[in-house]
Amino acid sequence: MSIDYKAEIERLKKELDVTLVAHYYQRDEVFEMADITGDSLELARRCKADDNPWVVFCGVGFMGQSVKVIAPEKRVLMPKIACCAMARMIDGSYFDDSVNYMVEHGIAKEDILPITYINSDATVKAKVGEMGGYVCTSSNAFKIIEKGLETGKKILFVPDRCLGQNFAIKMGLKSCVIGEGECDPKEADVICFNGFCSVHQLFTVDDIEFYRNKYPDIKIAVHPECDPKVVQAADFAGSTSQLIKYVNELDPEQKVAIGTEYNLVNRMRQKNTYVLSSTKPECPTMNETTLEDLYKTLKSIEEGNPINEIQVGEHTVKYANLALERMLAIK
Ligand code: 13P
Ligand code: SF4
């Protein structure tokens, strides 16, 4: 007899002291089961404030890890420990290489303030925390960079070169990307690591021109992980929650093309809302989690043999927590 996953998940949620969390990019059927949904900043804040001892997190690895770091007493399970491709582009040694690059170009280590996008491994966050730096997300990067600049230090921004460059442009700062052309840390305010999101690189200025030619009054809204040329050509750039708010506040007759992950755009897709791409921009790792995975994870708690539990070493928790808490303290 086949299992009714939805009914079983509902039953297990009622019987266990568990909070089910899902990022906006999750498949619809998984997303619909969640108690808490949001962008990466909201998920971190709400998981920390939540009372349940168990968290089942449907998202990508760094998200579950971040919950474990800010609330180490919680048991955090992930139905799929799928790693964000951008987060995988940097590890502790690449981070050290970036610091060394700046030092070799005349910036003393104590004059570097590192900021890591939350899309990074806890070990990178720990290195950032040890150097007095911050975590940021796409919804608070402006405030965090502003805070970092108050120290008078050079900002090392990892791993997303697009997010770093986009916020530097917005703030009237000079940026450069290590490994891309001439990058002289003495000449720039924000020095970016050369990472990127392959999903958000799918959106192009040609896509924007296509829609503007077809519908001259259309609005274009994109995620700041898109290339700076795309962000410059758009009407609005914001985190997943900020994109939802922007679209919800538009007149229903206003056409809008959205440049972010397919599952979210498809869910927002009422009349007059378009995907800013001729491809289907799905995040492969976000899409890995299925209802069956979710059911098996909850069932493993019921059976007293939890699977896919997130573990983070004590040293990493201590310093990654510093960088995350510095971010959470900024309202
Ligand atoms: P948000 O912070 O907007 O939720 O983005 C997370 C992410 O991975 C975007 O690709
Ligand atoms: Fe990572 Fe890009 Fe997927 Fe976001 S959309 S989780 S940045 S690979």
mmCIF file of N, CA, C and O in Angstrom, residues 62 84-91 94-95 98 114-121 124-125 128 134-136 156-165 176-178 191-197 201 225:
data_model
loop_
_atom_site.group_PDB
_atom_site.id
_atom_site.type_symbol
_atom_site.label_atom_id
_atom_site.label_comp_id
_atom_site.label_asym_id
_atom_site.label_seq_id
_atom_site.Cartn_x
_atom_site.Cartn_y
_atom_site.Cartn_z
ATOM 1 N N PHE A 62 23.920 25.268 4.023
ATOM 2 C CA PHE A 62 24.360 26.373 4.876
ATOM 3 C C PHE A 62 23.216 26.912 5.733
ATOM 4 O O PHE A 62 23.440 27.493 6.790
ATOM 5 N N CYS A 84 24.500 24.345 -1.550
ATOM 6 C CA CYS A 84 24.400 25.466 -2.499
ATOM 7 C C CYS A 84 25.696 25.547 -3.309
ATOM 8 O O CYS A 84 26.791 25.565 -2.734
ATOM 9 N N ALA A 85 25.571 25.595 -4.635
ATOM 10 C CA ALA A 85 26.764 25.575 -5.502
ATOM 11 C C ALA A 85 27.678 26.768 -5.223
ATOM 12 O O ALA A 85 28.904 26.647 -5.295
ATOM 13 N N MET A 86 27.095 27.913 -4.903
ATOM 14 C CA MET A 86 27.944 29.081 -4.605
ATOM 15 C C MET A 86 28.715 28.870 -3.302
ATOM 16 O O MET A 86 29.912 29.175 -3.214
ATOM 17 N N ALA A 87 28.035 28.340 -2.285
ATOM 18 C CA ALA A 87 28.685 28.116 -0.988
ATOM 19 C C ALA A 87 29.886 27.180 -1.156
ATOM 20 O O ALA A 87 30.899 27.294 -0.462
ATOM 21 N N ARG A 88 29.758 26.242 -2.117
ATOM 22 C CA ARG A 88 30.830 25.270 -2.343
ATOM 23 C C ARG A 88 32.054 25.894 -3.014
ATOM 24 O O ARG A 88 33.108 25.273 -3.116
ATOM 25 N N MET A 89 31.912 27.129 -3.524
ATOM 26 C CA MET A 89 33.040 27.747 -4.242
ATOM 27 C C MET A 89 34.139 28.247 -3.307
ATOM 28 O O MET A 89 35.226 28.595 -3.758
ATOM 29 N N ILE A 90 33.829 28.372 -2.005
ATOM 30 C CA ILE A 90 34.866 28.859 -1.090
ATOM 31 C C ILE A 90 34.939 27.953 0.133
ATOM 32 O O ILE A 90 33.910 27.488 0.637
ATOM 33 N N ASP A 91 36.184 27.677 0.581
ATOM 34 C CA ASP A 91 36.374 26.983 1.856
ATOM 35 C C ASP A 91 37.374 27.810 2.673
ATOM 36 O O ASP A 91 37.777 28.899 2.251
ATOM 37 N N TYR A 94 40.607 28.859 0.718
ATOM 38 C CA TYR A 94 40.375 29.932 -0.277
ATOM 39 C C TYR A 94 40.149 31.274 0.429
ATOM 40 O O TYR A 94 40.538 32.324 -0.059
ATOM 41 N N PHE A 95 39.489 31.191 1.585
ATOM 42 C CA PHE A 95 39.294 32.437 2.347
ATOM 43 C C PHE A 95 40.661 33.000 2.763
ATOM 44 O O PHE A 95 40.938 34.186 2.577
ATOM 45 N N SER A 98 42.445 34.685 0.015
ATOM 46 C CA SER A 98 41.911 36.029 -0.299
ATOM 47 C C SER A 98 42.484 37.057 0.667
ATOM 48 O O SER A 98 42.851 38.170 0.266
ATOM 49 N N PRO A 114 36.258 41.296 7.055
ATOM 50 C CA PRO A 114 35.588 40.373 6.148
ATOM 51 C C PRO A 114 34.071 40.311 6.387
ATOM 52 O O PRO A 114 33.601 40.367 7.529
ATOM 53 N N ILE A 115 33.350 40.214 5.283
ATOM 54 C CA ILE A 115 31.901 39.995 5.352
ATOM 55 C C ILE A 115 31.611 38.784 4.471
ATOM 56 O O ILE A 115 32.030 38.749 3.311
ATOM 57 N N THR A 116 30.932 37.789 5.050
ATOM 58 C CA THR A 116 30.551 36.652 4.211
ATOM 59 C C THR A 116 29.041 36.633 4.012
ATOM 60 O O THR A 116 28.270 36.814 4.963
ATOM 61 N N TYR A 117 28.647 36.436 2.766
ATOM 62 C CA TYR A 117 27.244 36.169 2.452
ATOM 63 C C TYR A 117 26.875 34.900 3.222
ATOM 64 O O TYR A 117 27.717 33.998 3.385
ATOM 65 N N ILE A 118 25.624 34.824 3.684
ATOM 66 C CA ILE A 118 25.210 33.652 4.478
ATOM 67 C C ILE A 118 25.360 32.352 3.676
ATOM 68 O O ILE A 118 25.513 31.274 4.256
ATOM 69 N N ASN A 119 25.383 32.466 2.328
ATOM 70 C CA ASN A 119 25.582 31.294 1.463
ATOM 71 C C ASN A 119 27.051 30.879 1.494
ATOM 72 O O ASN A 119 27.804 31.044 0.526
ATOM 73 N N SER A 120 27.489 30.371 2.640
ATOM 74 C CA SER A 120 28.871 29.908 2.794
ATOM 75 C C SER A 120 28.886 28.883 3.925
ATOM 76 O O SER A 120 27.986 28.872 4.776
ATOM 77 N N ASP A 121 29.928 28.057 3.932
ATOM 78 C CA ASP A 121 30.048 27.027 4.959
ATOM 79 C C ASP A 121 30.342 27.667 6.325
ATOM 80 O O ASP A 121 30.932 28.752 6.398
ATOM 81 N N VAL A 124 33.867 28.911 6.981
ATOM 82 C CA VAL A 124 34.200 30.240 6.429
ATOM 83 C C VAL A 124 33.633 31.312 7.369
ATOM 84 O O VAL A 124 34.314 32.295 7.698
ATOM 85 N N LYS A 125 32.401 31.096 7.835
ATOM 86 C CA LYS A 125 31.804 32.071 8.764
ATOM 87 C C LYS A 125 32.671 32.187 10.024
ATOM 88 O O LYS A 125 32.840 33.277 10.580
ATOM 89 N N VAL A 128 35.607 34.365 9.417
ATOM 90 C CA VAL A 128 35.143 35.754 9.371
ATOM 91 C C VAL A 128 34.891 36.260 10.804
ATOM 92 O O VAL A 128 35.297 37.367 11.170
ATOM 93 N N TYR A 134 31.404 40.015 9.762
ATOM 94 C CA TYR A 134 29.954 39.809 9.797
ATOM 95 C C TYR A 134 29.507 38.807 8.746
ATOM 96 O O TYR A 134 30.129 38.684 7.694
ATOM 97 N N VAL A 135 28.343 38.196 9.015
ATOM 98 C CA VAL A 135 27.581 37.503 7.979
ATOM 99 C C VAL A 135 26.597 38.532 7.437
ATOM 100 O O VAL A 135 26.201 39.458 8.149
ATOM 101 N N CYS A 136 26.195 38.405 6.175
ATOM 102 C CA CYS A 136 25.069 39.214 5.674
ATOM 103 C C CYS A 136 24.204 38.340 4.792
ATOM 104 O O CYS A 136 24.604 37.238 4.403
ATOM 105 N N LEU A 156 36.507 42.836 2.755
ATOM 106 C CA LEU A 156 36.697 41.636 1.924
ATOM 107 C C LEU A 156 35.342 40.945 1.883
ATOM 108 O O LEU A 156 34.826 40.516 2.928
ATOM 109 N N PHE A 157 34.733 40.865 0.697
ATOM 110 C CA PHE A 157 33.377 40.311 0.584
ATOM 111 C C PHE A 157 33.434 38.946 -0.092
ATOM 112 O O PHE A 157 33.880 38.826 -1.236
ATOM 113 N N VAL A 158 32.946 37.898 0.594
ATOM 114 C CA VAL A 158 32.954 36.530 0.036
ATOM 115 C C VAL A 158 31.561 35.921 0.171
ATOM 116 O O VAL A 158 30.800 36.343 1.036
ATOM 117 N N PRO A 159 31.185 34.868 -0.573
ATOM 118 C CA PRO A 159 31.840 34.435 -1.800
ATOM 119 C C PRO A 159 31.222 35.053 -3.052
ATOM 120 O O PRO A 159 31.758 34.861 -4.130
ATOM 121 N N ASP A 160 30.096 35.785 -2.941
ATOM 122 C CA ASP A 160 29.372 36.198 -4.160
ATOM 123 C C ASP A 160 29.865 37.537 -4.709
ATOM 124 O O ASP A 160 29.559 38.588 -4.159
ATOM 125 N N ARG A 161 30.598 37.473 -5.823
ATOM 126 C CA ARG A 161 31.115 38.703 -6.432
ATOM 127 C C ARG A 161 29.966 39.624 -6.873
ATOM 128 O O ARG A 161 30.090 40.842 -6.842
ATOM 129 N N CYS A 162 28.839 39.025 -7.302
ATOM 130 C CA CYS A 162 27.735 39.861 -7.810
ATOM 131 C C CYS A 162 27.107 40.660 -6.672
ATOM 132 O O CYS A 162 26.904 41.871 -6.783
ATOM 133 N N LEU A 163 26.817 39.984 -5.565
ATOM 134 C CA LEU A 163 26.213 40.687 -4.422
ATOM 135 C C LEU A 163 27.157 41.799 -3.942
ATOM 136 O O LEU A 163 26.732 42.931 -3.703
ATOM 137 N N GLY A 164 28.446 41.476 -3.830
ATOM 138 C CA GLY A 164 29.420 42.470 -3.371
ATOM 139 C C GLY A 164 29.466 43.670 -4.307
ATOM 140 O O GLY A 164 29.408 44.822 -3.879
ATOM 141 N N GLN A 165 29.521 43.401 -5.620
ATOM 142 C CA GLN A 165 29.607 44.502 -6.597
ATOM 143 C C GLN A 165 28.297 45.289 -6.639
ATOM 144 O O GLN A 165 28.306 46.516 -6.717
ATOM 145 N N CYS A 176 36.346 45.648 -6.612
ATOM 146 C CA CYS A 176 37.055 44.847 -7.622
ATOM 147 C C CYS A 176 36.935 43.384 -7.215
ATOM 148 O O CYS A 176 36.544 43.061 -6.083
ATOM 149 N N VAL A 177 37.213 42.513 -8.180
ATOM 150 C CA VAL A 177 37.054 41.066 -7.954
ATOM 151 C C VAL A 177 38.425 40.417 -8.067
ATOM 152 O O VAL A 177 39.097 40.569 -9.100
ATOM 153 N N ILE A 178 38.818 39.693 -7.036
ATOM 154 C CA ILE A 178 40.135 39.035 -7.055
ATOM 155 C C ILE A 178 40.171 38.020 -8.208
ATOM 156 O O ILE A 178 39.265 37.174 -8.313
ATOM 157 N N ILE A 191 36.492 44.463 -1.755
ATOM 158 C CA ILE A 191 37.282 43.521 -2.555
ATOM 159 C C ILE A 191 36.534 42.191 -2.518
ATOM 160 O O ILE A 191 36.327 41.607 -1.447
ATOM 161 N N CYS A 192 36.095 41.732 -3.690
ATOM 162 C CA CYS A 192 35.194 40.565 -3.732
ATOM 163 C C CYS A 192 35.924 39.287 -4.134
ATOM 164 O O CYS A 192 36.782 39.306 -5.023
ATOM 165 N N PHE A 193 35.511 38.191 -3.512
ATOM 166 C CA PHE A 193 35.921 36.850 -3.944
ATOM 167 C C PHE A 193 35.157 36.556 -5.243
ATOM 168 O O PHE A 193 34.065 37.077 -5.455
ATOM 169 N N ASN A 194 35.727 35.654 -6.068
ATOM 170 C CA ASN A 194 35.149 35.466 -7.408
ATOM 171 C C ASN A 194 34.096 34.358 -7.471
ATOM 172 O O ASN A 194 34.089 33.537 -8.380
ATOM 173 N N GLY A 195 33.180 34.296 -6.498
ATOM 174 C CA GLY A 195 32.118 33.277 -6.519
ATOM 175 C C GLY A 195 30.846 33.835 -7.141
ATOM 176 O O GLY A 195 30.705 35.052 -7.286
ATOM 177 N N PHE A 196 29.930 32.932 -7.494
ATOM 178 C CA PHE A 196 28.678 33.385 -8.123
ATOM 179 C C PHE A 196 27.631 32.278 -8.025
ATOM 180 O O PHE A 196 27.960 31.125 -7.749
ATOM 181 N N CYS A 197 26.390 32.661 -8.282
ATOM 182 C CA CYS A 197 25.304 31.673 -8.324
ATOM 183 C C CYS A 197 25.006 31.355 -9.778
ATOM 184 O O CYS A 197 24.633 32.246 -10.547
ATOM 185 N N GLN A 201 22.980 33.571 -12.770
ATOM 186 C CA GLN A 201 23.723 34.021 -13.966
ATOM 187 C C GLN A 201 22.912 33.762 -15.231
ATOM 188 O O GLN A 201 23.271 34.228 -16.320
ATOM 189 N N GLU A 225 21.823 38.553 -6.613
ATOM 190 C CA GLU A 225 22.843 37.588 -7.050
ATOM 191 C C GLU A 225 23.015 37.632 -8.568
ATOM 192 O O GLU A 225 23.882 36.954 -9.116
#
